PDB file of C-alpha atoms in Angstrom:
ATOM      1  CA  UNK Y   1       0.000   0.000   0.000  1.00  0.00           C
ATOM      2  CA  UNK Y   2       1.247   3.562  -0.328  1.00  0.00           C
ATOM      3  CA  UNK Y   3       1.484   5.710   2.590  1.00  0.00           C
ATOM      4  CA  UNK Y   4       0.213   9.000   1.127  1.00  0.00           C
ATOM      5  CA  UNK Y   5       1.981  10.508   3.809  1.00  0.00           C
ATOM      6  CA  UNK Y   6       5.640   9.321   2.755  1.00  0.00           C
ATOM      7  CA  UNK Y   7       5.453  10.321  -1.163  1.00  0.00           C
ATOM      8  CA  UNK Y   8       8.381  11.183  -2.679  1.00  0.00           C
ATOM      9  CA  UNK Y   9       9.767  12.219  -6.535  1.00  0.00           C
ATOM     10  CA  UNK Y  10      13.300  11.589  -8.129  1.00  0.00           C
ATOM     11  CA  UNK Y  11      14.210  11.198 -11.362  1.00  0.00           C
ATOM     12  CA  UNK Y  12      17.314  11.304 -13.624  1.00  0.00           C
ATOM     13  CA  UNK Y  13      17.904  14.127 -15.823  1.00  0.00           C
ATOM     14  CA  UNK Y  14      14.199  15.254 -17.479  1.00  0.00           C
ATOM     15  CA  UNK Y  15      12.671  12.829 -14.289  1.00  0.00           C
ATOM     16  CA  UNK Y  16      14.640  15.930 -11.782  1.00  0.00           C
ATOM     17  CA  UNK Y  17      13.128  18.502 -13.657  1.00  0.00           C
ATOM     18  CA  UNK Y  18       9.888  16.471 -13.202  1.00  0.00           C
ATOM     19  CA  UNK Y  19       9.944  15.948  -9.728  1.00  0.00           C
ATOM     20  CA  UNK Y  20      10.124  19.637  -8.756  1.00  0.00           C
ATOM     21  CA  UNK Y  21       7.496  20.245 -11.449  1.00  0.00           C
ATOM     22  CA  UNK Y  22       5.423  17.720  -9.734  1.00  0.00           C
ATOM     23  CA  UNK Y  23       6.050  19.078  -6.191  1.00  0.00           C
ATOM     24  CA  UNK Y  24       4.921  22.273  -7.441  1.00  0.00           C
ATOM     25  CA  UNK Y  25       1.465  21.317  -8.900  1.00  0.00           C
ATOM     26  CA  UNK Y  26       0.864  18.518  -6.140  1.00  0.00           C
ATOM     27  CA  UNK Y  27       0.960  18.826  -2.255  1.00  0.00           C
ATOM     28  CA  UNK Y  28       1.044  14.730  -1.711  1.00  0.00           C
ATOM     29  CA  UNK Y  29       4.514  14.873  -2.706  1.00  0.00           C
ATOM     30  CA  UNK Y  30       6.865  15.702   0.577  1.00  0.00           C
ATOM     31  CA  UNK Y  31      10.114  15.574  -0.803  1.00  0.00           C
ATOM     32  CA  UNK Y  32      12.287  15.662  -3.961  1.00  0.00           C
ATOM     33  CA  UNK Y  33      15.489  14.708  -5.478  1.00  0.00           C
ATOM     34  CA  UNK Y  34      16.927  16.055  -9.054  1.00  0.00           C
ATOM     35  CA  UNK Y  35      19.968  13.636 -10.184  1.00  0.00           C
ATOM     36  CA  UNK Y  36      22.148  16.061 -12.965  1.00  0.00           C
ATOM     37  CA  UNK Y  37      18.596  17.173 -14.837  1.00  0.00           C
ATOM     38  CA  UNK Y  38      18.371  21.069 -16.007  1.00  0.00           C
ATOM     39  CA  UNK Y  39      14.695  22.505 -14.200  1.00  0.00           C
ATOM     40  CA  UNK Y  40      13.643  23.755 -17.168  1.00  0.00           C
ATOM     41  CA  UNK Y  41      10.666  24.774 -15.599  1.00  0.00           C
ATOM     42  CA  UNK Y  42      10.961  28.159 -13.080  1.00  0.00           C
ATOM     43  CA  UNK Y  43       9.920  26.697  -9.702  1.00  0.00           C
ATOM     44  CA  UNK Y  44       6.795  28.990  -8.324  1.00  0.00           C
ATOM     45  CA  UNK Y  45       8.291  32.480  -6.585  1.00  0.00           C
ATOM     46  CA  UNK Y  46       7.117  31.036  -3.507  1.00  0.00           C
ATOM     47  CA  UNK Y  47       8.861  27.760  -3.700  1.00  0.00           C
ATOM     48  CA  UNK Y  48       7.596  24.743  -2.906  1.00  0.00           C
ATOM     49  CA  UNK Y  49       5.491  25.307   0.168  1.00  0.00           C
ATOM     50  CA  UNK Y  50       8.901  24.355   2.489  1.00  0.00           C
ATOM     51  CA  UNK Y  51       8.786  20.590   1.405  1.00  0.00           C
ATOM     52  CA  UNK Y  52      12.743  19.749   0.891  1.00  0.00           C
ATOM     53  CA  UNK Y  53      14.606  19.106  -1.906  1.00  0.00           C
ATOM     54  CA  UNK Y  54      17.997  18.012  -3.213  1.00  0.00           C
ATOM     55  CA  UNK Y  55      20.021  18.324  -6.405  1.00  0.00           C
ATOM     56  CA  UNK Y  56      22.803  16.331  -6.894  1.00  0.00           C
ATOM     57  CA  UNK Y  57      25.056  16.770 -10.350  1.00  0.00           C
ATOM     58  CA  UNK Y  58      27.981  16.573 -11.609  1.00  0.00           C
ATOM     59  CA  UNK Y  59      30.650  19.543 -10.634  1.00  0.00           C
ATOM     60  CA  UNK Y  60      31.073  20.495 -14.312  1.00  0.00           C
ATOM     61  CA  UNK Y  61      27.726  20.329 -15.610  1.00  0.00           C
ATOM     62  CA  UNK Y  62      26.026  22.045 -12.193  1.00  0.00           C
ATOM     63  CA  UNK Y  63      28.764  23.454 -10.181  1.00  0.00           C
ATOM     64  CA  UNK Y  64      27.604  27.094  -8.899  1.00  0.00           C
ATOM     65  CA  UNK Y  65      30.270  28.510 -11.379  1.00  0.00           C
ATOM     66  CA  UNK Y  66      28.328  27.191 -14.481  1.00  0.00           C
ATOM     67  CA  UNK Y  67      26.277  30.520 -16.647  1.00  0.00           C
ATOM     68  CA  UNK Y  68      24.648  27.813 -18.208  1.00  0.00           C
ATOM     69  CA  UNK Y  69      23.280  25.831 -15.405  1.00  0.00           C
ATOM     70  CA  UNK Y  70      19.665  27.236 -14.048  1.00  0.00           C
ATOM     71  CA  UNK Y  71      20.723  25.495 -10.787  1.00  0.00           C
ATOM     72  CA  UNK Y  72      21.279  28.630  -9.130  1.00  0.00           C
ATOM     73  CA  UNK Y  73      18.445  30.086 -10.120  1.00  0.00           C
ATOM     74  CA  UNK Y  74      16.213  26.982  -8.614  1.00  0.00           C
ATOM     75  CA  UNK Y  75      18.453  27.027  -5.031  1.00  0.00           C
ATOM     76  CA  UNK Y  76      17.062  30.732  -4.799  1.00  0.00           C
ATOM     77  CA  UNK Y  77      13.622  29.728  -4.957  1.00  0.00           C
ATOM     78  CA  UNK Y  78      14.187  26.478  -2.620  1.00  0.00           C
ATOM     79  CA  UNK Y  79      12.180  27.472   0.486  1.00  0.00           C
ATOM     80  CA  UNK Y  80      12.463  24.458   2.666  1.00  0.00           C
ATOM     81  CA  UNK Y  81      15.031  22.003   4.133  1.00  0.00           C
ATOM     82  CA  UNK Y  82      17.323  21.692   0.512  1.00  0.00           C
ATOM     83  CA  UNK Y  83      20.778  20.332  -0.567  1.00  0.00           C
ATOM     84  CA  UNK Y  84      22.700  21.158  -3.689  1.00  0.00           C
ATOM     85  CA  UNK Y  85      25.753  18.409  -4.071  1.00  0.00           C
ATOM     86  CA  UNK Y  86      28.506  18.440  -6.830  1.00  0.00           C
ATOM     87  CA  UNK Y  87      30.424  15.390  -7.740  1.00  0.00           C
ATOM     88  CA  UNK Y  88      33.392  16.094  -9.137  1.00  0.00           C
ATOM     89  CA  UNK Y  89      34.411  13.480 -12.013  1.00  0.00           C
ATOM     90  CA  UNK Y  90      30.709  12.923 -12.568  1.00  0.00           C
ATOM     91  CA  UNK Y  91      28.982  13.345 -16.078  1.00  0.00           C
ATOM     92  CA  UNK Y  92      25.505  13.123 -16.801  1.00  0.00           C
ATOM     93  CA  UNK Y  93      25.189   9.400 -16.944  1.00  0.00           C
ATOM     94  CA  UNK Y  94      26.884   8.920 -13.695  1.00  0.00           C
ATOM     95  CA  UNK Y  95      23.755   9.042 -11.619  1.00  0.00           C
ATOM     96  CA  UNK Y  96      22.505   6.579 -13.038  1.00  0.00           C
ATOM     97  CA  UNK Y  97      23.007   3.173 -13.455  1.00  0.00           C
ATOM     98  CA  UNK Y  98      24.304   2.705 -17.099  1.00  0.00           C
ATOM     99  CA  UNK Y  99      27.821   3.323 -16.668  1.00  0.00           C
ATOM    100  CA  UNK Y 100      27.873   0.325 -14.059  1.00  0.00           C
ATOM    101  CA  UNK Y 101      26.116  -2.273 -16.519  1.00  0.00           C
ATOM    102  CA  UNK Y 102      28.331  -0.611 -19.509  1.00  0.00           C
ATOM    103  CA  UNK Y 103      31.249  -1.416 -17.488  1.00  0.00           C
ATOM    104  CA  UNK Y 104      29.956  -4.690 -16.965  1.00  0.00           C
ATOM    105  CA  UNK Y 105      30.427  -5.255 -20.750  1.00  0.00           C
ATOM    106  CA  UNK Y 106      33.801  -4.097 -20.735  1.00  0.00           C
ATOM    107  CA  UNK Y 107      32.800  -0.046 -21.915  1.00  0.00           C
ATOM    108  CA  UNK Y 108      33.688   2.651 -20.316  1.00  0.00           C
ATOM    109  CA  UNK Y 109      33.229   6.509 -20.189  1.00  0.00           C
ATOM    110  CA  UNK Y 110      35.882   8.390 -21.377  1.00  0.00           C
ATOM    111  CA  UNK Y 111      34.223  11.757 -20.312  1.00  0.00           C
ATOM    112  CA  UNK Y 112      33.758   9.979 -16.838  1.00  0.00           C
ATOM    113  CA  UNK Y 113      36.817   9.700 -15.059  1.00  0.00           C
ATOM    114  CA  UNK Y 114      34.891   8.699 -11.479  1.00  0.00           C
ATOM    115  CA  UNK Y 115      34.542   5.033 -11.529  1.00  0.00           C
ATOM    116  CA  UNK Y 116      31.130   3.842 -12.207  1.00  0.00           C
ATOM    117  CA  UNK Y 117      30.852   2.088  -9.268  1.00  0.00           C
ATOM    118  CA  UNK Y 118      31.885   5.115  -6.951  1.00  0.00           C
ATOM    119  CA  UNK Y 119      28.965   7.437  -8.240  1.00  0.00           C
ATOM    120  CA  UNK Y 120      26.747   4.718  -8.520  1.00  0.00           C
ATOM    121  CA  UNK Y 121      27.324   4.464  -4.701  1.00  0.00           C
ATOM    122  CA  UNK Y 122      27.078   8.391  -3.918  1.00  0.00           C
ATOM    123  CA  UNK Y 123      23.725   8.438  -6.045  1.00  0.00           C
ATOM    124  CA  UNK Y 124      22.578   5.448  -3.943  1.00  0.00           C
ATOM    125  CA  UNK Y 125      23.719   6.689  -0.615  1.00  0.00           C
ATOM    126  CA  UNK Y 126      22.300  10.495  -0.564  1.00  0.00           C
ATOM    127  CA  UNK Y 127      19.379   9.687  -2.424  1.00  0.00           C
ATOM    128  CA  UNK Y 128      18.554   7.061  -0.001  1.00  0.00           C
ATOM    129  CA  UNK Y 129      19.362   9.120   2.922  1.00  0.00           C
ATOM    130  CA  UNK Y 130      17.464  12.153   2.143  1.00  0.00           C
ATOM    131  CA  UNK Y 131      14.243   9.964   1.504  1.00  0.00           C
ATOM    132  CA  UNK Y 132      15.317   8.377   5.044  1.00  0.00           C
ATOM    133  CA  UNK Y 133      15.435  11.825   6.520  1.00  0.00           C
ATOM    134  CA  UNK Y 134      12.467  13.202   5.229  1.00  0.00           C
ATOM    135  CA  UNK Y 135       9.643  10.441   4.764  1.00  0.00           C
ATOM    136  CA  UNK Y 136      11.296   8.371   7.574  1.00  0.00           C
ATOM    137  CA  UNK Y 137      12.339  10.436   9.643  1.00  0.00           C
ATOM    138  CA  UNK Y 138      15.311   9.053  10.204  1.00  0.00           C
ATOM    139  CA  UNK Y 139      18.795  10.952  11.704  1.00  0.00           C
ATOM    140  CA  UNK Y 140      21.405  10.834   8.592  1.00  0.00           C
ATOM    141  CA  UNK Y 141      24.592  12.383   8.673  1.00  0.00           C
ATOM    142  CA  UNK Y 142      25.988  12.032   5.323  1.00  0.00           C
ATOM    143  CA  UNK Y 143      23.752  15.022   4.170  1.00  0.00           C
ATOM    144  CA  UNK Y 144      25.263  17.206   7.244  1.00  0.00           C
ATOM    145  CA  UNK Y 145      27.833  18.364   5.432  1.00  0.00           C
ATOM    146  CA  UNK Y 146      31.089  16.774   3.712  1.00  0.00           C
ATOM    147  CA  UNK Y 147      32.578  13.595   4.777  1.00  0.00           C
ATOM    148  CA  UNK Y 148      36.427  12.584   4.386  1.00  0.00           C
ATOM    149  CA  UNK Y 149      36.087   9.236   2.319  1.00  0.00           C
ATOM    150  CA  UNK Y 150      33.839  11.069  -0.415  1.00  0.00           C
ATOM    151  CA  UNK Y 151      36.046  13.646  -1.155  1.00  0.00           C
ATOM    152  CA  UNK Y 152      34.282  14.033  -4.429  1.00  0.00           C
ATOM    153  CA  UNK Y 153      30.944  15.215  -3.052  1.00  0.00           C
ATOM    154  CA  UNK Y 154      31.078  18.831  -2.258  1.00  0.00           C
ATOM    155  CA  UNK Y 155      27.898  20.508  -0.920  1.00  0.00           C
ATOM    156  CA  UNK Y 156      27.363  23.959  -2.598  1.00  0.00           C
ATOM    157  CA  UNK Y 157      27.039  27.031  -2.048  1.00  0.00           C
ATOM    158  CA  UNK Y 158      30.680  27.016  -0.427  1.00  0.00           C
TER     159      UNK Y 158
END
């Protein structure tokens, strides 16, 4: 059954842009997670009624330094408990889990120098313990802040 109190929206890439879209348009949803997706989509002025929310991309693509990256734009507008995580190394396809099974068959990434397995694991990991946090409530440090053996996660704005 589905506890309409515990509803939460990810999704990679167009699915991020989605989930904030969604948050926007429908109260149910408590929480949200945008894996390396553009927003496309202004979030409202008023933001999204203090729900959190977390964006997690990679450095290049989403760092704070990026002109081309609406990211910043969508952490003004964030209104309630939020995260914004780089991974350096990262590229698009890193938060998913394509770059694992490619590796599987002997491909790899040239434009992805973190190891598929190793941002396979961060996507895991902080997706998993924001949903903990926020439709669990459950305490999880690895969103307090950085962490010595993931040197490649770096919460923004520094």
């Amino acid at each position: 059954m589905i506890d309409p109190r515990r509803i939460g929206a990810a999704g990679h890439s167009v699915g991020g842009a989605s989930a904030a879209t969604l948050m926007a348009q429908d109260r149910r949803v408590r929480a949200g997670v945008n894996p390396d997706g553009d927003f496309f989509a202004r979030l409202p002025e008023t933001g999204l009624d203090a729900r959190p929310f977390m964006m997690m991309g990679s450095a290049a693509d989403h760092g704070p330094g990026n002109a081309e990256s609406d990211w910043q734009a969508a952490w003004a507008r964030l209104d309630g408990w939020k995260r914004w995580l780089t991974v350096s190394g990262a590229e698009h396809f890193s938060f998913t889990d394509l770059l694992v099974l490619a590796e599987q068959l002997g491909l790899a990434d040239p434009a992805a120098p973190l190891p598929a397995e190793r941002a396979w694991q961060h996507t895991r990991d902080y997706t998993a313990a924001f949903f903990d946090m926020h439709l669990r409530g459950m305490s999880r440090p690895l969103l307090d802040g950085p962490v010595a053996d993931r040197p490649e996660v770096e919460f923004q704005p520094r």
